[in-house]
Every structure is written in structure tokens, then in C-alpha cells.
Short mmCIF file of C-alpha atoms and ligand atoms in Angstrom, two decimals:
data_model
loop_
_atom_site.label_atom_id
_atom_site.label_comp_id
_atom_site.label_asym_id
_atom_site.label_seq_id
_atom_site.Cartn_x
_atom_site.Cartn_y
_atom_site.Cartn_z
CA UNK A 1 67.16 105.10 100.14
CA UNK A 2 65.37 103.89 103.30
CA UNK A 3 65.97 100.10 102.16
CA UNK A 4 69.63 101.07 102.66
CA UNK A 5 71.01 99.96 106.04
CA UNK A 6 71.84 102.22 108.36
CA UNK A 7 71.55 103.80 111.45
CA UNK A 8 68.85 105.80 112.93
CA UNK A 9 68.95 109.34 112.59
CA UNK A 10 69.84 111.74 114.99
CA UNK A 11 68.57 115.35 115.59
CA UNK A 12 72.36 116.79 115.34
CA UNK A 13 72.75 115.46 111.94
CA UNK A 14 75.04 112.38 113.27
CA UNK A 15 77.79 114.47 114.77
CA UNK A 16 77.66 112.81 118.27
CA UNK A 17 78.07 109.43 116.28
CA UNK A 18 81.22 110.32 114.62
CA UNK A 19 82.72 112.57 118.05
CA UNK A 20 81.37 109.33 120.08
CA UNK A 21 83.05 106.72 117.49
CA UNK A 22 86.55 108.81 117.55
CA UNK A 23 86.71 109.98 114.43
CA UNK A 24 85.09 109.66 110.92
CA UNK A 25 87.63 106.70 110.21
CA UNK A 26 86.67 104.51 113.26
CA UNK A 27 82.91 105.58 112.73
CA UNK A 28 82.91 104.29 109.07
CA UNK A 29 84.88 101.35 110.12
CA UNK A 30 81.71 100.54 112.87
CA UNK A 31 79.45 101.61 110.29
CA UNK A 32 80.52 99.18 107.56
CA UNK A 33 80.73 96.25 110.16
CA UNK A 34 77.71 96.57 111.40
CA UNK A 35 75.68 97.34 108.22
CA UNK A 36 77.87 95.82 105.39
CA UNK A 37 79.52 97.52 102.10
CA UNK A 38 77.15 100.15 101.43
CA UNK A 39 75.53 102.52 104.32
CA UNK A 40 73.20 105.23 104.70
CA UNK A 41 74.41 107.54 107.25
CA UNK A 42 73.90 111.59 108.50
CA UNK A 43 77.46 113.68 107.06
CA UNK A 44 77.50 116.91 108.85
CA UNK A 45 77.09 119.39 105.23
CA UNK A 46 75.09 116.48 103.21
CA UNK A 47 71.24 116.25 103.17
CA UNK A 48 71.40 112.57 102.65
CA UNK A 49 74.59 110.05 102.20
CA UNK A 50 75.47 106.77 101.60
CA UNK A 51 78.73 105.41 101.91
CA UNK A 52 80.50 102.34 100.03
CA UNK A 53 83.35 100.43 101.25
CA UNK A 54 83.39 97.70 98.61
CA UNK A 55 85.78 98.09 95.61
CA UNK A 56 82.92 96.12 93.00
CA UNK A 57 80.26 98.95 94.38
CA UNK A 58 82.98 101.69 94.54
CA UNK A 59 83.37 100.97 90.58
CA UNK A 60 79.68 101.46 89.71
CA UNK A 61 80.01 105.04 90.88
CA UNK A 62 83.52 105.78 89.11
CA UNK A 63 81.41 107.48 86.19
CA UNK A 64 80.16 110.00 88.49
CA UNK A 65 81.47 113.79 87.70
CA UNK A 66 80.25 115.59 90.84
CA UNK A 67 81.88 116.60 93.77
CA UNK A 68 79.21 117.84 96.46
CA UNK A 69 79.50 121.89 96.56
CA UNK A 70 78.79 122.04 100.73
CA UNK A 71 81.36 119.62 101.30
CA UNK A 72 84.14 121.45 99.67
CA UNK A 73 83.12 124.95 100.13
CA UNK A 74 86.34 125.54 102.64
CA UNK A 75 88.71 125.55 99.52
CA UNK A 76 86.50 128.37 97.93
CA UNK A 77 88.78 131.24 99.62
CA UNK A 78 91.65 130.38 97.99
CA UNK A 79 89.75 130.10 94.21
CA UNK A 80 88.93 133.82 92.60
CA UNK A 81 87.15 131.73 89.33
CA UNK A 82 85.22 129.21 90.88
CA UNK A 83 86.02 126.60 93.13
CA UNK A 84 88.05 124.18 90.96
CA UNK A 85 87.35 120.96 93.53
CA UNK A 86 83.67 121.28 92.51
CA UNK A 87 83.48 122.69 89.18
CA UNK A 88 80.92 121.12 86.82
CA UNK A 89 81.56 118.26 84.77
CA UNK A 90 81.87 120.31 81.21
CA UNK A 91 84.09 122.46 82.49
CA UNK A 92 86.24 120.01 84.59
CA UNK A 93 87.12 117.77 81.44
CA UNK A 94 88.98 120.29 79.12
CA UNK A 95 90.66 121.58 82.66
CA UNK A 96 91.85 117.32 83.69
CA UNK A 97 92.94 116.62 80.43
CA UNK A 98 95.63 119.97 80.31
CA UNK A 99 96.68 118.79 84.15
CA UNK A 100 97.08 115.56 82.80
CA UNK A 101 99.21 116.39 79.65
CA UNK A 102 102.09 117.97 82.05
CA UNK A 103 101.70 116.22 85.73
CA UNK A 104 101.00 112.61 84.40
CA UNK A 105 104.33 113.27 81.85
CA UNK A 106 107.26 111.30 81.66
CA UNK A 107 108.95 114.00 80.06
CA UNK A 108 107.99 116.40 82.81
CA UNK A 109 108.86 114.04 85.11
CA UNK A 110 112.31 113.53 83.90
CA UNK A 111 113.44 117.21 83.46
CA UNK A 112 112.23 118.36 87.18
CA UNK A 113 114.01 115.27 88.99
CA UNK A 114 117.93 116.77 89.13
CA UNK A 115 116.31 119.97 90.59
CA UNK A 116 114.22 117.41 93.12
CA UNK A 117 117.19 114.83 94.16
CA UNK A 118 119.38 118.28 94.67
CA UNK A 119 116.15 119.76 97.13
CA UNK A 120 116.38 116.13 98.63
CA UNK A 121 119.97 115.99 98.54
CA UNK A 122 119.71 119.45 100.84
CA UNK A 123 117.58 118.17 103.05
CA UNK A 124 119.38 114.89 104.17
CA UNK A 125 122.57 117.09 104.53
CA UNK A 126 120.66 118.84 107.29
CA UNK A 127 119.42 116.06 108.93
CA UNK A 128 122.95 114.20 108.99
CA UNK A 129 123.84 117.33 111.34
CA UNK A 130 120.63 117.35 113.55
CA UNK A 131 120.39 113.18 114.26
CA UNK A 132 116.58 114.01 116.17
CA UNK A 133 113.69 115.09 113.16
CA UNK A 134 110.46 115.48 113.27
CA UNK A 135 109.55 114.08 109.69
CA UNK A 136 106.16 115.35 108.65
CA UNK A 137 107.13 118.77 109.36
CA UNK A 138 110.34 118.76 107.11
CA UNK A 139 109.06 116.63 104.35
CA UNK A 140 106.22 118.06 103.93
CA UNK A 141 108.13 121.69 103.73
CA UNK A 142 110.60 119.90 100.95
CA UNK A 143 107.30 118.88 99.40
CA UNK A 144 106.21 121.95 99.06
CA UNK A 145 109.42 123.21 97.84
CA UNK A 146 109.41 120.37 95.22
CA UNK A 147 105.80 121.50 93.63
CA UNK A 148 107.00 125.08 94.12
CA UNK A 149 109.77 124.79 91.54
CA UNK A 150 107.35 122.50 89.32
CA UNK A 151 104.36 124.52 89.13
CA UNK A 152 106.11 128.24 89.38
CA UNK A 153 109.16 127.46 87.42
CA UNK A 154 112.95 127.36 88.50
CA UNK A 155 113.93 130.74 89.13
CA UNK A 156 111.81 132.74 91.82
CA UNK A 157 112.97 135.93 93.65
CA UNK A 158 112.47 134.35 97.14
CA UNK A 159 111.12 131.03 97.37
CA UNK A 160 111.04 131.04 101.02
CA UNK A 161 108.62 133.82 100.69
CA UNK A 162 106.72 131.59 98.23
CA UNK A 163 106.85 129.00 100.94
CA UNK A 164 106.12 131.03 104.30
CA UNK A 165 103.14 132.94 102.38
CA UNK A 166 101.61 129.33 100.98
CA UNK A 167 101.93 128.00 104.96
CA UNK A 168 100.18 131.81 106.13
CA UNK A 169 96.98 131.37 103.77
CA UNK A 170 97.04 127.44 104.92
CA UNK A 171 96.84 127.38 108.36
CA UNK A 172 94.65 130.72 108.21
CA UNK A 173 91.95 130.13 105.53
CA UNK A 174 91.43 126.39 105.61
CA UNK A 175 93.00 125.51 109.65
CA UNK A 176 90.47 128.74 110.09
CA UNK A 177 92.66 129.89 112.65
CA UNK A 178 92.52 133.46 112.31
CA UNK A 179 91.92 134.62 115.72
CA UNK A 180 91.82 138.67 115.00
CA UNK A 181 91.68 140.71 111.76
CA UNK A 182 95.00 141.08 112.18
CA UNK A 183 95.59 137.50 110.90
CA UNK A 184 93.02 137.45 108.35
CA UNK A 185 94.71 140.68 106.67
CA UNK A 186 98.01 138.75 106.80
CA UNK A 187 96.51 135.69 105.14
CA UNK A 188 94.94 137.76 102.63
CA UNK A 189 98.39 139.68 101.90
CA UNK A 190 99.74 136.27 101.77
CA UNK A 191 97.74 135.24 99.00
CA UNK A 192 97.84 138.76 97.04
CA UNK A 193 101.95 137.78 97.03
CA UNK A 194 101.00 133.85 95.94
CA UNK A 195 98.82 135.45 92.76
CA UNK A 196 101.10 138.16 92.28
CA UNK A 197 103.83 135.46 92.20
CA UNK A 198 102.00 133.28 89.55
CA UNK A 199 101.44 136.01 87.44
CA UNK A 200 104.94 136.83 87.35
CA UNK A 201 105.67 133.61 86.13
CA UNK A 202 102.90 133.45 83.29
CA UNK A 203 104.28 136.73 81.99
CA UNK A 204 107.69 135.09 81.70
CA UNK A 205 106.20 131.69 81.06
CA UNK A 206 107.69 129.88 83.90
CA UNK A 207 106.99 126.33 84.31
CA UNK A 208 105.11 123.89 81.91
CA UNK A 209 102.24 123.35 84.04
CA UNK A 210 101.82 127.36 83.68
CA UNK A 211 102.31 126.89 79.76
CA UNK A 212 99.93 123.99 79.32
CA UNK A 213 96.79 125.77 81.29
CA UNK A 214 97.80 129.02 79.25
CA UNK A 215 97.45 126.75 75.80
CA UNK A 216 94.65 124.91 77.45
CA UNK A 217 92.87 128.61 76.98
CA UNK A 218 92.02 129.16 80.62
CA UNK A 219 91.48 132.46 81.85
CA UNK A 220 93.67 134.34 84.03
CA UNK A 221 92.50 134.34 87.19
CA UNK A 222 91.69 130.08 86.37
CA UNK A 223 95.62 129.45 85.78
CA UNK A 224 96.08 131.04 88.85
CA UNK A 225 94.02 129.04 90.91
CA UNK A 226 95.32 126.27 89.47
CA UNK A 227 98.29 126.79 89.77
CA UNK A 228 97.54 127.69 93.63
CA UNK A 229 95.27 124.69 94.08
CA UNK A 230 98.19 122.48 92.45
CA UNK A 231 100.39 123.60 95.24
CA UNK A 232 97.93 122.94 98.36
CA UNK A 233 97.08 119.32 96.57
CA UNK A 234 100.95 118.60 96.40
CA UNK A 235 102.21 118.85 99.53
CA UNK A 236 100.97 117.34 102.52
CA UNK A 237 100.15 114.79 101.10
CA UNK A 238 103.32 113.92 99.52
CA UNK A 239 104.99 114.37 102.74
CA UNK A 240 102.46 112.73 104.75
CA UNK A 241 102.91 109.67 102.34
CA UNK A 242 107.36 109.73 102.87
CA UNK A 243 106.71 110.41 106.29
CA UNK A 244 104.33 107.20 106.99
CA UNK A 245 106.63 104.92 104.87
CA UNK A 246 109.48 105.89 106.79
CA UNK A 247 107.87 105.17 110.14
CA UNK A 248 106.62 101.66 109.01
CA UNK A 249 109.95 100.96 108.11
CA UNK A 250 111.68 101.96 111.71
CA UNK A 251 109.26 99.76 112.89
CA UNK A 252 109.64 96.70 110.54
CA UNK A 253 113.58 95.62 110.47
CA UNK A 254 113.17 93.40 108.37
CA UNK A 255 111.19 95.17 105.43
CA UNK A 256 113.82 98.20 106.08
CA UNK A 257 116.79 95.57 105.54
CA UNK A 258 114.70 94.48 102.09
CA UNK A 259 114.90 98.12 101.13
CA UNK A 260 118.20 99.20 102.28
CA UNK A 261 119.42 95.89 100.63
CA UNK A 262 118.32 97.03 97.32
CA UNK A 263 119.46 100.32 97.34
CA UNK A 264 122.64 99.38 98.14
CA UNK A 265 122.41 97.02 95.31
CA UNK A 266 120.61 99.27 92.31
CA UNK A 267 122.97 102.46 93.51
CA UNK A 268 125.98 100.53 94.12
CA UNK A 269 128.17 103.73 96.23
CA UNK A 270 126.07 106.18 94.38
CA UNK A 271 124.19 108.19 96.67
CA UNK A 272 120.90 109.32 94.65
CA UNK A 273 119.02 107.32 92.10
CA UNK A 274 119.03 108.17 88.23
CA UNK A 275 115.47 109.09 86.66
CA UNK A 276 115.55 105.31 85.19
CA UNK A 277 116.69 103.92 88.45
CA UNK A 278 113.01 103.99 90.33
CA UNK A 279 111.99 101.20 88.16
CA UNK A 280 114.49 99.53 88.96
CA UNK A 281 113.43 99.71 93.34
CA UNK A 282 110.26 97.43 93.31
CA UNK A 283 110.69 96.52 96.99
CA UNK A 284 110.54 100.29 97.60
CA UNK A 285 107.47 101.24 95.70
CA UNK A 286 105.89 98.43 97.35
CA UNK A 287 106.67 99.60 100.54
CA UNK A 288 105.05 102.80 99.99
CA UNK A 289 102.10 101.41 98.41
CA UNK A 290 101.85 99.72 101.90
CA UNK A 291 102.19 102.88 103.51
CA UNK A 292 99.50 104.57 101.55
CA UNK A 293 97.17 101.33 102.00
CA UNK A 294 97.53 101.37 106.03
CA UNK A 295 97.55 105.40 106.12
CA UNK A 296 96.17 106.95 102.89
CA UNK A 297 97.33 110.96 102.79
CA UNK A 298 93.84 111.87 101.73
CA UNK A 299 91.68 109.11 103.94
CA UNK A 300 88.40 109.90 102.06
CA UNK A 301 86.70 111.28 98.97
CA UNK A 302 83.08 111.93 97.97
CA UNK A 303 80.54 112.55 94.80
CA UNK A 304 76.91 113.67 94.07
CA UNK A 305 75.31 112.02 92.03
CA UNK A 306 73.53 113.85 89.01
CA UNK A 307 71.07 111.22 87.94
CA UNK A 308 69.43 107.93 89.80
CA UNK A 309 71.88 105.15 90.54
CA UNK A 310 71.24 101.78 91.49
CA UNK A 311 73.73 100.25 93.87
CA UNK A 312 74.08 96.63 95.03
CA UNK A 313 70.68 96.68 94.04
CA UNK A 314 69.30 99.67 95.58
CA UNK A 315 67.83 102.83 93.73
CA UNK A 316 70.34 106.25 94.87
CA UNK A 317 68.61 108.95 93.81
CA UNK A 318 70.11 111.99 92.24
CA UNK A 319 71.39 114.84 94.37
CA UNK A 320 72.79 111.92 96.91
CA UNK A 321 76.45 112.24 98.33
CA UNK A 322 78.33 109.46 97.78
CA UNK A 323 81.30 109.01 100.66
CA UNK A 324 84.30 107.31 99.82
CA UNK A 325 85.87 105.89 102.45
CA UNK A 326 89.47 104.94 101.03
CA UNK A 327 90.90 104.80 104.33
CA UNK A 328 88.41 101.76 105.61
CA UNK A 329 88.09 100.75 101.90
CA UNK A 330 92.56 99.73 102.28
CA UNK A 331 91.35 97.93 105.32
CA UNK A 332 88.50 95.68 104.07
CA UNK A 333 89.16 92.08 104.94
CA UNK A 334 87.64 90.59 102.19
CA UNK A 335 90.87 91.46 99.88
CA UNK A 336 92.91 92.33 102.55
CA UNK A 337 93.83 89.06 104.85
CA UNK A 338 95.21 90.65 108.17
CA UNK A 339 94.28 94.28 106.94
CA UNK A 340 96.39 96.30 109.69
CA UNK A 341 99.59 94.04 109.07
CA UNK A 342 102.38 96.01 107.25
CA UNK A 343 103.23 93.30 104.45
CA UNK A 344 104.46 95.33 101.70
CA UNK A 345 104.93 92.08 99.34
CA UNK A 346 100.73 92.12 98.59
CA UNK A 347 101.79 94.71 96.10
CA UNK A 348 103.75 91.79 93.74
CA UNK A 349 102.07 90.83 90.66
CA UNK A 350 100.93 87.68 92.06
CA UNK A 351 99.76 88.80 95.25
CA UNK A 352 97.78 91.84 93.45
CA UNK A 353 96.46 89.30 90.73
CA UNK A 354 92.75 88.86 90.90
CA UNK A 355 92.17 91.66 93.28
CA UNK A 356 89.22 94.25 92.27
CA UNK A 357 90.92 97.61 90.79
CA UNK A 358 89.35 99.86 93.04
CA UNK A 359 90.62 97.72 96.55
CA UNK A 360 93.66 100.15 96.67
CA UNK A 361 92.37 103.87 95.85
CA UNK A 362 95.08 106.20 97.66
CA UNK A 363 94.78 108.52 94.71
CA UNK A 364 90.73 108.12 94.06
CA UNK A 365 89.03 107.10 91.65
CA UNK A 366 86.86 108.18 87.91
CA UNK A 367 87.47 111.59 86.47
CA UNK A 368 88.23 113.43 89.66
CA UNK A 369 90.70 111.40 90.81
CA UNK A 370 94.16 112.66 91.38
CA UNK A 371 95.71 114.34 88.54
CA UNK A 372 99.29 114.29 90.82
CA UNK A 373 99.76 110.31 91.09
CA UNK A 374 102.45 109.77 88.91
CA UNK A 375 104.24 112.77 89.82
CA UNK A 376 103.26 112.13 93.32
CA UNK A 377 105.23 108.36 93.25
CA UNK A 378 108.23 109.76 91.52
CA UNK A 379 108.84 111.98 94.18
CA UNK A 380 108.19 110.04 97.06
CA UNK A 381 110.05 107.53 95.83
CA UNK A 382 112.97 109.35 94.89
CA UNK A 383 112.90 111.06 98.36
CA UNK A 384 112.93 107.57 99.92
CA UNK A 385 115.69 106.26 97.85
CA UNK A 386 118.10 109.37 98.57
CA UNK A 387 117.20 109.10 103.04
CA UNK A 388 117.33 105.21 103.27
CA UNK A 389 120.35 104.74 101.20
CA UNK A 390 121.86 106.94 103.88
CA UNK A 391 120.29 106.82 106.77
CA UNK A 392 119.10 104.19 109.77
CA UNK A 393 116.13 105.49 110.88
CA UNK A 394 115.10 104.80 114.79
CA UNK A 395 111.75 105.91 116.51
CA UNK A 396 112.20 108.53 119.40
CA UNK A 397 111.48 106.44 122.38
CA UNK A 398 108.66 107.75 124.33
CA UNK A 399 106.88 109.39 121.87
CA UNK A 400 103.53 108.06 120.87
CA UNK A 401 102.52 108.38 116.91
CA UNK A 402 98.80 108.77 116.62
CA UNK A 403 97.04 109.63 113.07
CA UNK A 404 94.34 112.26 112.86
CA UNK A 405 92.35 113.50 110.52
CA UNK A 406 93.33 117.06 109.67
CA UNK A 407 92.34 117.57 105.92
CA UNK A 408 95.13 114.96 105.21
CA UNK A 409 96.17 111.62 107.16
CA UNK A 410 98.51 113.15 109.32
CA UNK A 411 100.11 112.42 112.91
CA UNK A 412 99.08 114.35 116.12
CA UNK A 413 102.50 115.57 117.32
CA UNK A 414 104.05 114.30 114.35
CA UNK A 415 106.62 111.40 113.66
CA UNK A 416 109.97 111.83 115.84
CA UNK A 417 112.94 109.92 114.71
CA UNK A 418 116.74 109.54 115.19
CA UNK A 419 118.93 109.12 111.49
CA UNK A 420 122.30 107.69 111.62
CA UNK A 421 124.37 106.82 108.99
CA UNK A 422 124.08 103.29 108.17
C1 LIG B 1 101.08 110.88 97.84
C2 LIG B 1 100.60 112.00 97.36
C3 LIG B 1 99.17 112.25 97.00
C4 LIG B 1 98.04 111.59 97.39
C5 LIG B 1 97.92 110.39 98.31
C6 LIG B 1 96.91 112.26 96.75
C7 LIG B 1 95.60 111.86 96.91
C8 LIG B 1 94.53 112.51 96.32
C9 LIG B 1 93.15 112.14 96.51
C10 LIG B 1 92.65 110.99 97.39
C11 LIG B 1 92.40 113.00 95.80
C12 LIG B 1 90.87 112.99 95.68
C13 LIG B 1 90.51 112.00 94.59
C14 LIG B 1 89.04 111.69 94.45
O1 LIG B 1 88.19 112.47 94.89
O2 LIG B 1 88.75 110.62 93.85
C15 LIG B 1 93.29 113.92 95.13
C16 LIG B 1 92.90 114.94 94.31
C17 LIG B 1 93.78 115.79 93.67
N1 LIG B 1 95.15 115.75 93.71
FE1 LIG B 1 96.28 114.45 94.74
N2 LIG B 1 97.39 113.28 95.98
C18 LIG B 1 98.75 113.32 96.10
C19 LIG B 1 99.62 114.18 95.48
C20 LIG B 1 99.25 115.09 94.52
C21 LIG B 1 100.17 115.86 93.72
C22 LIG B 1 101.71 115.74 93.76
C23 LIG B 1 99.42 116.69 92.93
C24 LIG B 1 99.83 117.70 91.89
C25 LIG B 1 101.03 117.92 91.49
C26 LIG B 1 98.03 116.42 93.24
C27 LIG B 1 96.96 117.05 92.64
C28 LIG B 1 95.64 116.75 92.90
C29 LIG B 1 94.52 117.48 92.30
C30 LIG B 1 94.61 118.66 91.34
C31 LIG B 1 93.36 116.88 92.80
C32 LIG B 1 91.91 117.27 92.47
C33 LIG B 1 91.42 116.35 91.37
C34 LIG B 1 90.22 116.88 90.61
O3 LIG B 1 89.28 117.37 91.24
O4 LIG B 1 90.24 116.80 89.38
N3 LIG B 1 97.97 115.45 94.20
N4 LIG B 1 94.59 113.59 95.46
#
């Protein structure tokens, strides 16, 4: 490891670099400049790290089946059977394969999108009375309604219970905001209703993604977890992702005349998109690709490794954490000419022709990468589809859009904008 470059350690285990550097992002961004595609570096909650910014490296680590215990220990609160982000490898394989048989599912796809476009359908009904909204905040709500209806089945007592409770054990157990008991006994009544909830559904069997864990053999208090986890995985980050897109767009006429254009072409004076139509909207799915390559939802990932590794030609040993970081990995020059330009047409065939696999990783990469893609596009793009075939969307003059890092990619005070019917 000490052939690796790096920087010099640091007594408080580098987090002065990263406080000093503004961030993790802009810290790996230094990082990689100065020392090149793969780094050792001090992670606050890893002994010893490297981290690898180069999509040929990134692919001689997609084998490994580790995610570092420390590193994810904050999602342990809301797991009863073991904390699913870091279960072992022989356990994790039967348990991706029965995500994968309903989320990755064209089938599954097709019978949740009328109950989606109507959710979406509600939304932009509200906005067309309100003209000023703040974006992350609602879409990632109607993301969480969307996965709420997916993963606990159509027909709950109060799914703005559901909803409220999910947002109570959020901001308590993982913002770790709980500032008196008081609040911690909420969040933990909160998340009695959430199991309580899921269990209700199992005994009626629900949704499919509750059938296929229960025929996957998982036990009880697993399903629930997953089902729980599924949730937390879905949301921001799906709203986060619509949210981003749709302020690149205010800010690029020209791309948002592109997709209005072929909306208005593919829809004709219909106001939502078929199931079949999204394949028909390549302009839009490239424009959210963009989004996702300029502000990835979840900016980084990381490994351990089990067994030695050699990388670029130097020995890893096991028990190493591997950081990914996607986020700087989107803006890597080398396969990205201008990196922080918003030119959705890189995602053509031609343009993406000869470019390494792993130079555009907003879901991950290997066996732990996101079980929710598919699912994840379908509903971002049909949320897109349904707001810019209505609405002209304008930035909020005077408000500034900053990213942070909080869990996912998300903006300070988030995105402000004024919709008018175009
Ligand atoms: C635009 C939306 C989304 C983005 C950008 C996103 C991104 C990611 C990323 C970066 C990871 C970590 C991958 C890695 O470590 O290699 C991940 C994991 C995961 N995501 Fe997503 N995700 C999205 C939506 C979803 C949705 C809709 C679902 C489920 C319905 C989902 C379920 C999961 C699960 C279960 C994991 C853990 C994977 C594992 O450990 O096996 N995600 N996601």
C-alpha cells in the first residue's frame, strides 16, 4: 500500500483535509489530480483506503462482494435481521437475485405505471395552481409515494401515515436529529407502524416485491427490512435525479426545446406517455443520463476487499476499503471532454461508442450495485415526460442552487422554480 500515492497522514484521520477541501467531492477531485487514478487516502471509519477514479481500474474491483461494515453501520437501526447494505456475500446472492426478479421486471414495470402517471398526474395538477415549487421536496415526496404503492401494494389504510412515519424514522435515525427522548420514542413508534404496516401486507400478500422475498424463503423480520430498506433506497434518489434534470433543463433552452419538441411530437395532444412510449423519448433519457453524470443521486460507493488485489499494478491487501468515487469518476476528463458542460447528446450510440463501461456508474457497479435502475429510469422518466409536456420551467431569480452531500446528491435550500403552461 505505501507505493500507492497519496497524501501524508494526519493525526485526525484526514478529516481536516476533507472539511479544508469543502467536501468529500472537491477533496477526491484534488486528490485524483494531484496523485492520478488510484489514491491512498485517511476515510474517517476505514483503517486504510484507496480510492479509484478510473473506469479500467474501477472494473478490476467489480468482482468484489463486500461492503465495509463501519462505513454503513448508520443504516443498522432501521434493519432488525442484519444490516442488509453489508450482509455477506453468500447471503447477499440468493437475496439480489429475488430483488432482481421483480424490480429489474418489465412486467412489473408495466403493471405499476397507470398507478405512477396517475400519482404524477396529481402532482402536476397541484403545481399548475401554485406556479412557485420547490422541486426536491415534492418529487422526492411523489417518489416516495411511487415505491410506497410498489413495494406495500395498492391498497393501504393511510398512506400518508405510511409516508409521514417513513420521513419521522429518516430524518431521526439516519439525519440523527433526535434532540430529546421525546423524538427518539417517536421515531421508534414510527418504525413499529412501518413493520406493522409491512406485515399487514405479507399477510394479505400485497405487492410482488413482498411475494417474491416471501418465495425467495426469507425470514420475516428479512422481508421486512427489505421491504423498508427498498423504500429509503427509492426515494431520494429518484427525486434528487427528476429534480437535477429539471434544473439543467431551465438552464439550457435549447436542450429543453429538444425535449419539449419531442414530447410534443411522440404524445401528439396526449398528456402522459404510454408504458411503450419511453422508448420512444431518447432525447429525454439522455438528458437525464446527463443529469445523473453531472450530479449522481448517490455521489459515491465503497467495498472491502476479502482477498489481495493488485491494482494498476499495485498489491491491495485484503481487509482494504475501496472508495468509489462516482461523482469525480462522471467528471474524469479523459472520457469526458469538457466534463462540467451539460451536453446530453454524449449519451448517443456514437458518442458512447468506445467509452469504458464503468465511465458512467450512477447506479454502481458488480453485485452490489443498484437493484432499482431500471425501475429507477422508468419512473424518472415517466415523471419528466408528464411535467415538461406541460410545463415551462423558469429558475426563481435570486436563489442560489448549491449541491451537498447529505447521504444523497442533494441541493442546500433546494431547487426553486416557476411552471407555466407552455
Ligand atoms: C435515480 C435513482 C437511483 C439512483 C441514482 C440509485 C443509485 C444507487 C447507488 C449508487 C447504489 C450503490 C451501488 C454500489 O454500491 O455499487 C444503490 C444501491 C441500491 N439501490 Fe439504488 N438508486 C436509485 C434508485 C433506486 C430504486 C428505485 C430502488 C428500488 C426500488 C433502489 C434500490 C437500491 C438497493 C436495494 C441498493 C443496495 C444494493 C445492494 O446492496 O445490493 N435504488 N443505488
Amino acid at each position: 500500500m505505501r507505493d500507492i500515492p497519496g497524501p501524508p497522514p494526519q493525526p485526525d484521520s484526514g478529516l481536516s483535509a476533507i472539511t479544508a477541501a469543502g467536501g468529500l467531492h472537491a477533496y477526491q477531485l484534488d486528490l485524483h489530480e494531484r496523485y492520478g487514478p488510484l489514491v491512498r487516502f485517511q476515510l474517517p471509519g476505514a483503517p486504510s483506503a484507496v480510492s479509484v477514479a478510473d473506469p479500467v481500474l474501477l472494473e478490476a474491483t467489480a468482482a468484489v462482494n463486500k461492503r465495509p461494515d463501519e462505513l454503513f453501520a448508520f443504516l443498522a437501526p432501521l434493519c432488525e435481521a442484519g444490516n442488509l447494505q453489508t450482509l455477506p456475500a453468500d447471503e447477499h446472492v440468493p437475496f439480489r437475485r429475488a430483488l432482481l426478479s421483480v424490480l429489474a421486471g418489465r412486467r412489473s414495470h408495466e403493471t405499476h405505471f397507470p398507478a405512477f402517471t396517475a400519482l404524477a398526474t396529481e402532482l402536476a395538477d397541484r403545481w399548475e395552481a401554485m406556479g412557485e415549487v420547490a422541486l426536491q421536496q415534492d418529487l422526492s415526496a411523489l417518489s416516495l409515494r411511487m415505491i410506497c404503492r410498489y413495494a406495500l401494494g395498492g391498497d393501504l389504510d393511510d398512506p400518508a401515515r405510511v409516508v409521514s412515519a417513513f420521513e419521522t424514522v429518516l430524518t431521526v435515525y439516519l439525519g440523527r436529529l433526535h434532540e430529546s427522548d421525546d423524538d427518539l420514542r417517536r421515531a421508534e413508534q414510527a418504525l413499529a407502524h412501518l413493520r406493522a404496516v409491512v406485515d399487514g401486507v405479507l399477510a394479505t400478500g400485497g405487492s410482488d416485491l413482498a411475494a417474491a422475498l416471501v418465495k425467495a424463503d426469507l425470514t420475516a423480520a428479512r422481508i421486512r427490512d427489505t421491504v423498508l430498506m427498498i423504500m429509503l433506497a427509492a426515494h431520494h434518489t429518484t427525486g434528487v435525479a427528476v429534480s437535477w434534470t429539471l434544473h439543467l433543463l431551465a438552464r439550457h433552452p435549447e436542450a429543453a426545446a429538444r425535449v419539449a419538441a419531442e414530447l410534443d411530437d411522440v404524445l401528439g395532444d396526449r398528456a402522459v406517455p404510454s408504458y411503450a412510449d419511453l422508448k420512444r423519448l431518447p432525447y429525454l433519457e439522455m438528458a437525464l443520463k446527463e443529469a445523473m453524470r453531472l450530479y449522481p443521486p448517490g455521489p459515491y460507493g465503497a467495498r472491502e476487499t476479502t482477498e489481495d488485489l493488485t491494482l494498476g499494478g499495485h498489491r491491495i491487501p485484503a481487509g482494504t476499503t475501496i472508495f468509489y468515487p462516482f461523482w469525480a469518476v462522471h467528471l474524469n476528463p479523459s472520457y469526458w471532454p469538457d466534463p462540467h458542460a451539460f451536453l446530453p447528446d454524449r449519451f448517443t450510440s456514437a458518442a458512447s461508442a468506445g467509452r469504458p463501461r464503468y465511465a458512467y456508474v450512477p447506479f454502481g457497479l458488480g453485485p452490489r450495485s443498484c437493484e432499482g435502475a431500471s425501475l429507477a429510469m422508468v419512473e424518472a422518466e415517466l415523471v419528466l415526460a408528464v411535467l415538461l409536456k406541460r410545463f415551462r420551467f423558469e429558475p426563481v431569480a435570486g436563489h442560489p442552487v448549491v449541491p451537498v452531500e447529505r447521504f444523497v446528491l442533494w441541493a442546500e435550500d433546494d431547487i426553486r422554480m416557476r411552471v407555466t403552461r407552455r
